[in-house]
Short mmCIF file of C-alpha atoms and ligand atoms in Angstrom, two decimals:
data_model
loop_
_atom_site.label_atom_id
_atom_site.label_comp_id
_atom_site.label_asym_id
_atom_site.label_seq_id
_atom_site.Cartn_x
_atom_site.Cartn_y
_atom_site.Cartn_z
CA MET A 1 -7.41 8.71 -1.49
CA THR A 2 -9.33 6.53 -3.89
CA GLY A 3 -12.88 7.82 -4.25
CA GLU A 4 -12.13 11.34 -2.96
CA PRO A 5 -12.10 14.61 -4.95
CA GLY A 6 -8.30 14.85 -4.65
CA TYR A 7 -7.94 11.59 -6.49
CA ASP A 8 -10.31 12.65 -9.25
CA ALA A 9 -8.40 15.92 -9.70
CA SER A 10 -5.17 13.91 -10.01
CA ALA A 11 -6.79 11.64 -12.59
CA GLU A 12 -7.88 14.67 -14.63
CA TYR A 13 -4.37 16.04 -14.45
CA VAL A 14 -2.84 12.81 -15.78
CA ALA A 15 -5.42 12.58 -18.59
CA ASP A 16 -4.69 16.20 -19.52
CA GLN A 17 -0.93 15.52 -19.60
CA PHE A 18 -1.45 12.42 -21.76
CA ALA A 19 -3.56 14.51 -24.17
CA ARG A 20 -0.92 17.26 -24.40
CA MET A 21 1.77 14.70 -25.18
CA GLY A 22 -0.25 13.30 -28.06
CA LEU A 23 -1.20 9.96 -26.51
CA LEU A 24 -4.51 8.39 -27.49
CA PRO A 25 -7.25 7.70 -24.94
CA GLY A 26 -6.88 4.02 -24.00
CA GLY A 27 -9.66 3.56 -21.47
CA THR A 28 -13.22 2.29 -21.86
CA ASP A 29 -14.59 5.76 -21.20
CA GLY A 30 -12.11 8.06 -22.98
CA TRP A 31 -9.00 8.25 -20.85
CA TYR A 32 -10.71 6.43 -18.00
CA GLN A 33 -11.45 2.88 -17.06
CA GLN A 34 -13.89 3.19 -14.17
CA VAL A 35 -13.23 0.59 -11.48
CA PRO A 36 -16.36 -0.48 -9.57
CA LEU A 37 -15.36 -0.59 -5.92
CA ARG A 38 -17.02 -1.73 -2.75
CA THR A 39 -16.18 -0.70 0.77
CA TYR A 40 -16.80 -3.08 3.63
CA LYS A 41 -16.53 -2.59 7.32
CA THR A 42 -17.21 -4.63 10.42
CA ILE A 43 -20.12 -3.46 12.55
CA ALA A 44 -18.27 -3.25 15.85
CA GLU A 45 -21.16 -4.36 18.10
CA SER A 46 -21.60 -7.52 16.04
CA ALA A 47 -18.00 -8.74 16.28
CA GLU A 48 -17.69 -11.97 18.24
CA PHE A 49 -14.83 -14.28 19.07
CA THR A 50 -15.59 -17.07 21.52
CA MET A 51 -13.47 -20.00 22.69
CA HIS A 52 -15.24 -23.25 23.55
CA ARG A 53 -13.17 -25.42 25.85
CA ASP A 54 -14.48 -28.38 27.88
CA GLY A 55 -18.02 -27.06 27.79
CA ASP A 56 -16.97 -23.55 28.83
CA ASP A 57 -17.59 -20.58 26.55
CA VAL A 58 -15.20 -17.67 26.95
CA GLY A 59 -16.00 -14.49 25.02
CA PHE A 60 -13.47 -11.85 24.07
CA ALA A 61 -13.71 -8.10 23.51
CA TYR A 62 -13.50 -6.60 20.02
CA ARG A 63 -10.48 -4.29 19.74
CA ASP A 64 -9.11 -5.05 23.22
CA ASP A 65 -8.58 -8.73 22.43
CA PHE A 66 -9.20 -9.33 18.75
CA ALA A 67 -9.93 -7.80 15.36
CA VAL A 68 -12.35 -9.36 12.92
CA PHE A 69 -12.18 -8.66 9.20
CA ALA A 70 -15.37 -7.65 7.46
CA ASP A 71 -16.80 -9.65 4.54
CA PRO A 72 -17.01 -7.89 1.17
CA ILE A 73 -20.15 -9.79 0.08
CA GLU A 74 -22.05 -11.28 3.02
CA ALA A 75 -23.94 -9.03 5.42
CA SER A 76 -23.62 -11.53 8.23
CA THR A 77 -21.55 -14.66 8.88
CA ARG A 78 -21.03 -17.02 11.78
CA VAL A 79 -18.72 -20.01 11.86
CA ARG A 80 -17.72 -22.48 14.55
CA GLY A 81 -14.85 -24.92 14.15
CA GLU A 82 -11.86 -26.68 15.64
CA VAL A 83 -8.64 -24.74 15.47
CA VAL A 84 -5.51 -26.13 13.86
CA TYR A 85 -2.18 -24.38 14.26
CA VAL A 86 -0.41 -24.24 10.88
CA GLY A 87 2.72 -22.11 11.52
CA TYR A 88 3.12 -19.85 8.50
CA GLY A 89 0.37 -21.71 6.59
CA ILE A 90 2.78 -22.45 3.74
CA HIS A 91 3.03 -25.48 1.47
CA ALA A 92 6.28 -25.27 -0.53
CA PRO A 93 7.17 -28.83 -1.51
CA GLU A 94 9.98 -27.72 -3.84
CA LEU A 95 11.74 -26.23 -0.80
CA GLY A 96 11.09 -29.29 1.33
CA TYR A 97 8.79 -27.22 3.54
CA SER A 98 5.12 -27.76 4.40
CA ASP A 99 3.05 -26.57 7.32
CA TYR A 100 0.28 -28.90 6.11
CA GLU A 101 2.21 -32.19 6.04
CA GLY A 102 -0.04 -34.79 7.71
CA ILE A 103 -2.46 -32.07 8.84
CA ASP A 104 -6.17 -32.15 8.01
CA VAL A 105 -7.94 -28.79 8.07
CA ARG A 106 -11.22 -29.72 6.37
CA GLY A 107 -14.04 -27.82 8.04
CA LYS A 108 -11.56 -26.30 10.48
CA ILE A 109 -10.17 -22.90 11.32
CA VAL A 110 -6.46 -22.44 10.68
CA ALA A 111 -4.30 -20.32 12.99
CA GLY A 112 -0.90 -19.03 11.94
CA PHE A 113 1.56 -16.22 11.45
CA SER A 114 2.15 -13.87 8.55
CA GLY A 115 5.42 -13.99 6.60
CA ALA A 116 7.63 -16.90 5.60
CA PRO A 117 10.66 -18.69 7.05
CA GLU A 118 13.87 -16.68 6.85
CA HIS A 119 15.64 -19.18 4.63
CA PHE A 120 13.09 -18.64 1.83
CA GLU A 121 14.84 -16.46 -0.71
CA GLY A 122 13.92 -13.71 -3.12
CA VAL A 123 10.67 -13.93 -4.95
CA ARG A 124 9.75 -17.26 -3.27
CA ARG A 125 9.70 -15.49 0.05
CA ALA A 126 7.48 -12.79 -1.37
CA TYR A 127 5.13 -15.30 -3.01
CA TYR A 128 4.76 -17.55 0.01
CA SER A 129 4.35 -14.59 2.37
CA SER A 130 1.39 -13.24 0.46
CA SER A 131 -1.82 -13.55 2.46
CA THR A 132 -3.79 -14.17 -0.75
CA ASN A 133 -1.69 -17.23 -1.52
CA LYS A 134 -2.03 -18.46 2.06
CA ARG A 135 -5.79 -18.11 1.85
CA GLU A 136 -5.86 -19.98 -1.44
CA GLU A 137 -3.88 -22.80 0.15
CA ALA A 138 -6.13 -22.94 3.22
CA VAL A 139 -9.31 -22.88 1.11
CA ALA A 140 -8.01 -25.57 -1.25
CA ARG A 141 -7.56 -27.76 1.84
CA GLY A 142 -11.08 -27.11 3.07
CA ALA A 143 -10.51 -24.56 5.85
CA VAL A 144 -13.55 -22.44 6.83
CA GLY A 145 -11.86 -19.64 8.77
CA THR A 146 -8.51 -18.09 9.64
CA ILE A 147 -6.86 -16.77 12.78
CA SER A 148 -3.80 -14.52 12.51
CA LEU A 149 -1.31 -14.65 15.34
CA ARG A 150 1.06 -11.80 16.05
CA SER A 151 4.81 -12.21 15.84
CA ARG A 152 7.17 -10.66 18.41
CA LYS A 153 8.53 -8.44 15.65
CA ALA A 154 5.09 -7.15 14.68
CA GLU A 155 4.20 -6.55 18.33
CA LYS A 156 7.45 -4.66 18.86
CA ARG A 157 6.97 -2.55 15.75
CA SER A 158 3.37 -1.65 16.53
CA PRO A 159 2.09 -2.87 19.90
CA TRP A 160 -1.51 -4.14 19.87
CA ASP A 161 -2.57 -1.88 22.73
CA GLU A 162 -1.36 1.23 20.90
CA GLY A 163 -3.29 0.47 17.73
CA LYS A 164 -6.41 -1.24 19.03
CA GLU A 165 -8.66 1.83 19.08
CA ARG A 166 -8.19 2.20 15.33
CA ILE A 167 -9.25 -1.38 14.56
CA GLY A 168 -12.18 -1.41 12.15
CA THR A 169 -12.53 2.38 11.99
CA ARG A 170 -11.59 2.53 8.31
CA ALA A 171 -13.49 0.54 5.71
CA SER A 172 -11.67 -2.04 3.59
CA MET A 173 -12.09 -1.94 -0.17
CA THR A 174 -12.29 -4.37 -3.06
CA TRP A 175 -13.51 -4.31 -6.64
CA VAL A 176 -16.69 -6.10 -7.61
CA ASN A 177 -17.54 -7.51 -11.00
CA GLY A 178 -20.91 -7.70 -12.75
CA ASP A 179 -21.72 -10.96 -10.94
CA GLY A 180 -21.31 -9.28 -7.57
CA ASP A 181 -18.17 -11.27 -6.81
CA ALA A 182 -15.21 -9.48 -5.31
CA ALA A 183 -11.48 -9.56 -6.01
CA ARG A 184 -9.54 -12.15 -4.04
CA HIS A 185 -12.65 -13.07 -2.11
CA PHE A 186 -12.86 -16.56 -0.65
CA PRO A 187 -16.49 -17.32 0.18
CA ALA A 188 -15.41 -20.57 1.86
CA LEU A 189 -13.71 -18.55 4.62
CA GLN A 190 -16.62 -17.60 6.85
CA GLY A 191 -14.58 -15.73 9.44
CA SER A 192 -11.13 -14.22 9.82
CA VAL A 193 -9.74 -12.76 13.02
CA SER A 194 -6.47 -11.37 14.27
CA LEU A 195 -5.62 -11.93 17.94
CA SER A 196 -3.79 -9.80 20.49
CA PRO A 197 -0.79 -11.56 22.06
CA LYS A 198 -2.83 -12.08 25.25
CA THR A 199 -5.71 -13.70 23.38
CA ALA A 200 -3.32 -15.84 21.36
CA ALA A 201 -1.76 -17.08 24.60
CA ALA A 202 -5.27 -17.98 25.85
CA LEU A 203 -6.05 -19.83 22.62
CA LEU A 204 -2.93 -21.97 23.00
CA ALA A 205 -3.18 -22.32 26.80
CA ASP A 206 -4.00 -26.07 26.86
CA ALA A 207 -2.64 -26.87 23.42
CA PRO A 208 0.21 -29.24 22.48
CA LEU A 209 2.33 -26.11 22.12
CA SER A 210 2.12 -22.78 23.93
CA TYR A 211 2.10 -19.35 22.25
CA GLU A 212 5.75 -19.01 23.33
CA ASP A 213 6.56 -22.38 21.69
CA ALA A 214 4.76 -21.31 18.54
CA LEU A 215 6.66 -17.99 18.45
CA ASN A 216 10.00 -19.76 18.92
CA ALA A 217 9.25 -22.41 16.29
CA MET A 218 8.04 -19.79 13.82
CA GLU A 219 11.19 -17.70 14.31
CA ALA A 220 13.36 -20.79 13.81
CA GLY A 221 11.43 -21.84 10.70
CA GLU A 222 10.43 -25.14 12.35
CA VAL A 223 7.18 -26.82 11.40
CA ARG A 224 5.10 -27.51 14.54
CA SER A 225 1.60 -27.73 13.06
CA ALA A 226 -0.98 -29.40 15.31
CA PRO A 227 -4.69 -29.42 16.15
CA LEU A 228 -5.13 -27.23 19.24
CA GLY A 229 -7.95 -29.22 20.82
CA ILE A 230 -10.23 -26.20 21.06
CA GLU A 231 -13.20 -24.86 19.11
CA VAL A 232 -13.94 -21.20 18.46
CA THR A 233 -16.79 -19.17 17.02
CA ILE A 234 -16.16 -16.19 14.79
CA ALA A 235 -19.11 -13.98 13.87
CA ARG A 236 -19.51 -10.58 12.34
CA GLU A 237 -21.85 -8.31 10.46
CA SER A 238 -20.49 -6.15 7.67
CA GLU A 239 -21.74 -2.92 6.16
CA HIS A 240 -21.10 -2.16 2.51
CA GLY A 241 -20.78 0.91 0.30
CA GLU A 242 -20.30 1.40 -3.44
CA LEU A 243 -18.12 3.80 -5.39
CA THR A 244 -16.16 4.02 -8.61
CA SER A 245 -12.67 5.37 -9.23
CA PRO A 246 -10.83 5.52 -12.54
CA ASN A 247 -7.64 4.02 -13.87
CA VAL A 248 -6.26 6.55 -16.38
CA VAL A 249 -5.08 4.92 -19.61
CA GLY A 250 -3.00 6.51 -22.38
CA LEU A 251 -1.90 4.73 -25.55
CA VAL A 252 1.06 5.14 -27.88
CA ARG A 253 0.25 3.16 -31.02
CA GLY A 254 3.08 0.92 -32.29
CA THR A 255 4.55 1.51 -35.74
CA ASP A 256 4.93 -2.09 -36.90
CA PRO A 257 1.66 -3.47 -38.32
CA GLU A 258 2.71 -6.98 -37.26
CA LEU A 259 3.44 -6.00 -33.64
CA ALA A 260 1.14 -3.04 -32.99
CA ASP A 261 -1.51 -5.31 -31.49
CA GLU A 262 0.91 -6.31 -28.73
CA TYR A 263 1.31 -4.07 -25.71
CA VAL A 264 3.92 -3.11 -23.17
CA VAL A 265 2.11 -1.76 -20.11
CA TYR A 266 3.71 0.85 -17.87
CA THR A 267 1.99 1.33 -14.52
CA ALA A 268 2.24 3.61 -11.49
CA HIS A 269 -0.39 4.07 -8.81
CA LEU A 270 -2.08 7.44 -8.63
CA ASP A 271 -3.75 7.07 -5.24
CA HIS A 272 -2.36 7.65 -1.78
CA ILE A 273 -3.94 7.44 1.66
CA GLY A 274 -5.91 10.68 1.89
CA THR A 275 -6.23 12.66 5.09
CA ARG A 276 -5.67 11.51 8.66
CA GLU A 277 -5.66 12.91 12.13
CA VAL A 278 -2.20 13.70 13.46
CA ASP A 279 -1.99 15.12 16.98
CA GLY A 280 -5.61 16.24 16.82
CA LYS A 281 -5.25 17.98 13.44
CA THR A 282 -6.41 16.77 10.03
CA LYS A 283 -3.39 16.45 7.76
CA ILE A 284 -3.27 15.88 4.03
CA PHE A 285 -1.01 12.98 3.17
CA ASN A 286 0.37 14.12 -0.16
CA GLY A 287 2.49 11.10 -0.99
CA ALA A 288 5.15 13.06 -2.89
CA TYR A 289 7.38 10.02 -3.21
CA ASP A 290 4.55 7.48 -2.83
CA ASN A 291 3.62 7.80 -5.61
CA ALA A 292 3.60 11.27 -7.22
CA MET A 293 7.25 10.61 -8.06
CA GLY A 294 6.33 7.35 -9.79
CA ILE A 295 3.53 9.09 -11.74
CA ALA A 296 5.84 11.93 -12.73
CA LEU A 297 8.44 9.48 -14.04
CA MET A 298 5.77 7.53 -15.93
CA LEU A 299 4.56 10.77 -17.55
CA GLU A 300 8.09 11.61 -18.68
CA THR A 301 8.42 8.07 -20.04
CA ALA A 302 5.15 8.54 -21.94
CA ARG A 303 6.45 11.81 -23.37
CA ALA A 304 9.53 10.03 -24.73
CA PHE A 305 7.49 7.22 -26.28
CA ALA A 306 4.98 9.60 -27.83
CA ALA A 307 7.83 11.46 -29.53
CA LEU A 308 9.31 8.28 -31.02
CA PRO A 309 6.81 5.39 -31.02
CA PRO A 310 8.37 1.90 -31.02
CA ARG A 311 7.14 -1.12 -32.98
CA ARG A 312 4.76 -2.47 -30.33
CA SER A 313 2.04 -0.38 -28.75
CA VAL A 314 2.54 0.94 -25.25
CA LEU A 315 -0.11 1.60 -22.62
CA PHE A 316 0.53 3.98 -19.74
CA VAL A 317 -1.82 3.24 -16.87
CA ALA A 318 -2.14 5.38 -13.74
CA VAL A 319 -3.92 2.89 -11.51
CA THR A 320 -6.30 3.57 -8.65
CA ALA A 321 -6.64 1.93 -5.24
CA GLU A 322 -3.13 0.48 -4.95
CA GLU A 323 -3.06 1.50 -1.32
CA ARG A 324 -6.33 -0.40 -0.82
CA GLY A 325 -4.88 -3.70 -2.01
CA LEU A 326 -3.60 -3.37 -5.63
CA LEU A 327 -7.23 -3.03 -6.73
CA GLY A 328 -6.90 -0.82 -9.82
CA SER A 329 -4.20 -3.02 -11.35
CA ASP A 330 -6.00 -6.22 -10.41
CA TYR A 331 -9.17 -4.92 -12.03
CA PHE A 332 -7.22 -3.83 -15.12
CA VAL A 333 -5.70 -7.28 -15.54
CA ASN A 334 -9.01 -9.06 -14.98
CA ASN A 335 -10.97 -6.62 -17.18
CA PRO A 336 -8.28 -5.52 -19.62
CA VAL A 337 -8.88 -2.84 -22.25
CA VAL A 338 -6.88 -5.04 -24.68
CA PRO A 339 -6.77 -8.87 -24.75
CA VAL A 340 -4.70 -9.97 -21.77
CA GLU A 341 -2.61 -12.34 -23.92
CA SER A 342 -1.57 -9.35 -26.04
CA ILE A 343 0.13 -7.75 -23.02
CA VAL A 344 3.79 -8.75 -23.33
CA ALA A 345 5.24 -7.12 -20.22
CA ASN A 346 4.51 -4.82 -17.30
CA ILE A 347 6.95 -2.23 -15.99
CA ASN A 348 5.87 -0.70 -12.71
CA LEU A 349 7.01 2.25 -10.63
CA ASP A 350 6.20 2.76 -6.98
CA MET A 351 7.94 5.20 -4.68
CA PRO A 352 11.32 5.55 -6.34
CA LEU A 353 13.47 7.37 -3.74
CA PHE A 354 16.13 9.80 -4.93
CA LEU A 355 17.69 10.79 -1.63
CA TYR A 356 21.39 10.58 -2.63
CA PRO A 357 23.47 10.22 -5.81
CA LEU A 358 22.32 6.77 -6.94
CA ALA A 359 24.87 4.10 -7.77
CA ASP A 360 22.64 1.03 -8.03
CA LEU A 361 19.20 -0.27 -8.89
CA VAL A 362 17.12 -3.25 -7.81
CA ALA A 363 14.85 -4.90 -10.38
CA PHE A 364 12.27 -7.01 -8.58
CA GLY A 365 11.08 -10.00 -10.54
CA SER A 366 13.52 -9.61 -13.44
CA GLU A 367 15.50 -12.77 -12.64
CA ASN A 368 12.44 -14.81 -13.61
CA SER A 369 12.26 -13.70 -17.22
CA SER A 370 14.09 -12.48 -20.28
CA LEU A 371 13.53 -8.94 -18.95
CA GLN A 372 16.70 -9.31 -16.90
CA PRO A 373 19.32 -8.84 -19.65
CA ILE A 374 17.26 -5.94 -21.00
CA ALA A 375 17.19 -4.30 -17.57
CA ASN A 376 20.91 -4.93 -17.13
CA ALA A 377 21.74 -3.22 -20.39
CA ALA A 378 19.42 -0.30 -19.66
CA ALA A 379 20.98 0.19 -16.24
CA ALA A 380 24.53 -0.04 -17.57
CA ALA A 381 23.74 2.57 -20.20
CA GLU A 382 22.94 5.01 -17.38
CA ASP A 383 25.93 3.97 -15.23
CA PHE A 384 23.98 1.97 -12.67
CA VAL A 385 24.94 -1.41 -11.27
CA PHE A 386 22.33 -3.95 -10.17
CA SER A 387 22.05 -5.11 -6.58
CA PRO A 388 20.02 -7.95 -5.10
CA ASP A 389 16.95 -7.08 -3.02
CA PRO A 390 18.42 -5.37 0.06
CA MET A 391 15.25 -5.84 2.18
CA PRO A 392 13.85 -9.32 1.44
CA GLU A 393 11.82 -9.19 4.68
CA GLU A 394 9.70 -6.37 3.22
CA VAL A 395 8.51 -8.66 0.36
CA LEU A 396 8.11 -5.61 -1.83
CA PHE A 397 7.58 -7.68 -4.95
CA VAL A 398 4.07 -8.74 -3.94
CA ARG A 399 3.25 -5.31 -2.50
CA SER A 400 2.86 -3.26 -5.63
CA ASP A 401 0.96 -3.37 -8.90
CA GLN A 402 3.35 -5.51 -10.96
CA TYR A 403 2.17 -8.46 -8.88
CA SER A 404 -1.31 -8.20 -10.42
CA PHE A 405 0.29 -8.71 -13.84
CA VAL A 406 2.54 -11.54 -12.65
CA ARG A 407 -0.51 -13.36 -11.31
CA ALA A 408 -1.98 -13.14 -14.81
CA GLY A 409 1.16 -14.77 -16.23
CA ILE A 410 2.68 -11.56 -17.63
CA PRO A 411 6.45 -11.05 -17.13
CA ALA A 412 6.93 -7.93 -15.03
CA ILE A 413 9.63 -5.78 -13.55
CA PHE A 414 9.57 -3.31 -10.69
CA LEU A 415 12.56 -1.01 -10.70
CA VAL A 416 13.66 0.78 -7.52
CA PRO A 417 16.81 2.61 -6.41
CA GLY A 418 19.26 0.56 -4.34
CA PHE A 419 21.12 1.60 -1.18
CA LYS A 420 24.45 2.51 -2.75
CA SER A 421 25.53 6.12 -2.97
CA LEU A 422 28.02 7.46 -5.51
CA ASP A 423 29.22 9.85 -2.82
CA GLU A 424 31.29 7.97 -0.26
CA ASP A 425 30.45 10.56 2.38
CA ILE A 426 26.70 9.84 2.08
CA ASP A 427 25.29 6.67 3.60
CA GLY A 428 22.50 5.78 1.16
CA GLU A 429 21.13 2.91 3.22
CA SER A 430 20.61 5.02 6.33
CA LEU A 431 18.84 7.75 4.33
CA TYR A 432 16.62 5.13 2.66
CA ARG A 433 15.75 3.46 5.95
CA GLU A 434 15.17 6.82 7.59
CA HIS A 435 12.63 7.64 4.87
CA LEU A 436 10.81 4.35 5.42
CA LYS A 437 10.71 4.91 9.17
CA GLU A 438 9.98 8.65 9.38
CA HIS A 439 8.22 9.61 6.14
CA TYR A 440 6.68 6.55 4.44
CA HIS A 441 2.87 6.87 4.72
CA LYS A 442 3.30 9.97 6.88
CA ALA A 443 2.18 13.53 6.24
CA SER A 444 5.85 14.47 5.82
CA ASP A 445 6.10 12.59 2.51
CA ASP A 446 5.64 15.90 0.73
CA LEU A 447 7.66 18.33 -1.40
CA THR A 448 9.97 19.18 1.48
CA ARG A 449 11.64 15.79 0.99
CA PRO A 450 14.98 16.11 -0.79
CA VAL A 451 15.26 14.94 -4.39
CA HIS A 452 18.57 14.23 -6.10
CA TRP A 453 17.32 15.25 -9.52
CA GLU A 454 20.32 14.05 -11.57
CA SER A 455 19.68 10.55 -10.20
CA ALA A 456 15.99 10.84 -11.02
CA VAL A 457 16.87 11.69 -14.62
CA ARG A 458 19.22 8.70 -14.96
CA PHE A 459 16.61 6.45 -13.39
CA ALA A 460 13.88 7.77 -15.70
CA ARG A 461 16.11 7.14 -18.70
CA ALA A 462 16.91 3.56 -17.61
CA HIS A 463 13.21 2.95 -16.98
CA THR A 464 12.35 4.25 -20.45
CA ARG A 465 15.08 2.20 -22.12
CA ILE A 466 13.74 -1.08 -20.68
CA GLY A 467 10.29 -0.62 -22.16
CA TYR A 468 11.67 0.74 -25.39
CA VAL A 469 13.74 -2.38 -25.99
CA VAL A 470 10.82 -4.65 -25.06
CA ALA A 471 8.52 -2.73 -27.40
CA SER A 472 11.05 -2.79 -30.24
CA GLN A 473 12.62 -6.25 -30.27
CA ASP A 474 11.36 -9.07 -32.50
CA GLY A 475 10.25 -11.54 -29.82
CA ARG A 476 8.13 -10.86 -26.75
CA PRO A 477 9.59 -11.43 -23.26
CA ALA A 478 9.38 -14.96 -21.89
CA TRP A 479 9.60 -16.53 -18.48
CA ASN A 480 12.92 -18.28 -17.96
CA GLU A 481 12.92 -22.06 -18.18
CA GLY A 482 12.11 -23.43 -14.72
CA SER A 483 11.60 -19.96 -13.20
CA PHE A 484 9.48 -19.94 -10.09
CA LEU A 485 6.99 -17.28 -11.24
CA GLY A 486 6.75 -18.71 -14.75
CA GLU A 487 5.88 -22.14 -13.40
CA ARG A 488 3.36 -20.71 -10.95
CA PHE A 489 1.53 -18.30 -13.22
CA ALA A 490 2.35 -18.66 -16.93
CA ALA A 491 -0.54 -19.69 -19.17
CA PRO A 492 -0.22 -23.43 -19.98
ZN1 LIG B 501 3.09 3.15 -3.22
#
């Protein structure tokens, strides 16, 4: 876990491996770039959620009825406002979809669901599902608070009543810069709560649509935004703590004097989730696949590059605090060790699973840039085929570190194994899904998990080839004309 001795030992190990391979220290402090982090946690007794209806004030109980998110900067906040239901809280005019059409949320609190309509495809779905983007949209429209409603799916997967005792027991984390501002912090939002299904039903009790209506409309992708005719108060006090945790940065200097000041950046997160109680015992969550496997592959990639440096320079960055919200990579991009415009591409690894003889790969984000033909060729050279994202509902593209680079306008690719097995008698998809269900973020993600090593080698080689071509070719990668990510994030 970020900030714990186990993480620091892992960081030392990676720095030592970089040194043995002949990489150069690429951090601000030798191999390290220290990331200033802040923890923030709601003080349970201070949490308040009150509904004001027709002169009546109805209070609700923290954990039983609602969760309130702590504030990374303010010690204490209180906000009262009218509530407007905004569905998914998405404005996507190019898809003919807007939850904000004809809706005014200035000075109001917006209530809605996570995710995006099912007909949103690929990277658009990932982008519009991201809570950061939803907050940006709400803030741009003048909202002062947010209320998250729970979908039937989310409630089925992890019922509120089973998880409520854990609400607010673990501090959230963000990075802070020299001005005391925090990553992805929206000071305009003075309160954010998540409601149990029962509380959500109470919120919508006298509204133009009931909670059931809202659930049905959301599942059907229908826009039903409306003011709910009720005011609420959200208040909370937050306690803060400070720590630092390093990104580990190794450099392979490019050989071409004209191109050596441009950088390909490989990333993999070095943190996992620490220790937790399981059945009354403290267990170490080792994260063998998530993401020791990604780090191991990145180290082997670094070894190959160090032995035969390409024309451009290459940075290998083991980032911290991914599990706490992509913080190490976000800090790296916002406080880069080289000028951010000199970073030509990011290639990220997170939890590559080698559970069966791999036949295919998925390259998240590649269709938006000239990285796609490079990835195709690299995959073909190792006898892989490419498959489309087999789990669009998981919006994996915005859930790992490449997204920090994309947000900074840098073309990025996130390579993962697909579901197809070379062995007809092995069902790759069921093994993959079984891992997600039984081992992902569980203590059992350790070295007892099977590894199909031949597949790992082919994958590592394909992963190395992509960066090698990018670091060797004349031109730097570019966003495709009219690509969604390029239009959203590329520098003007
Ligand atoms: Zn991970």
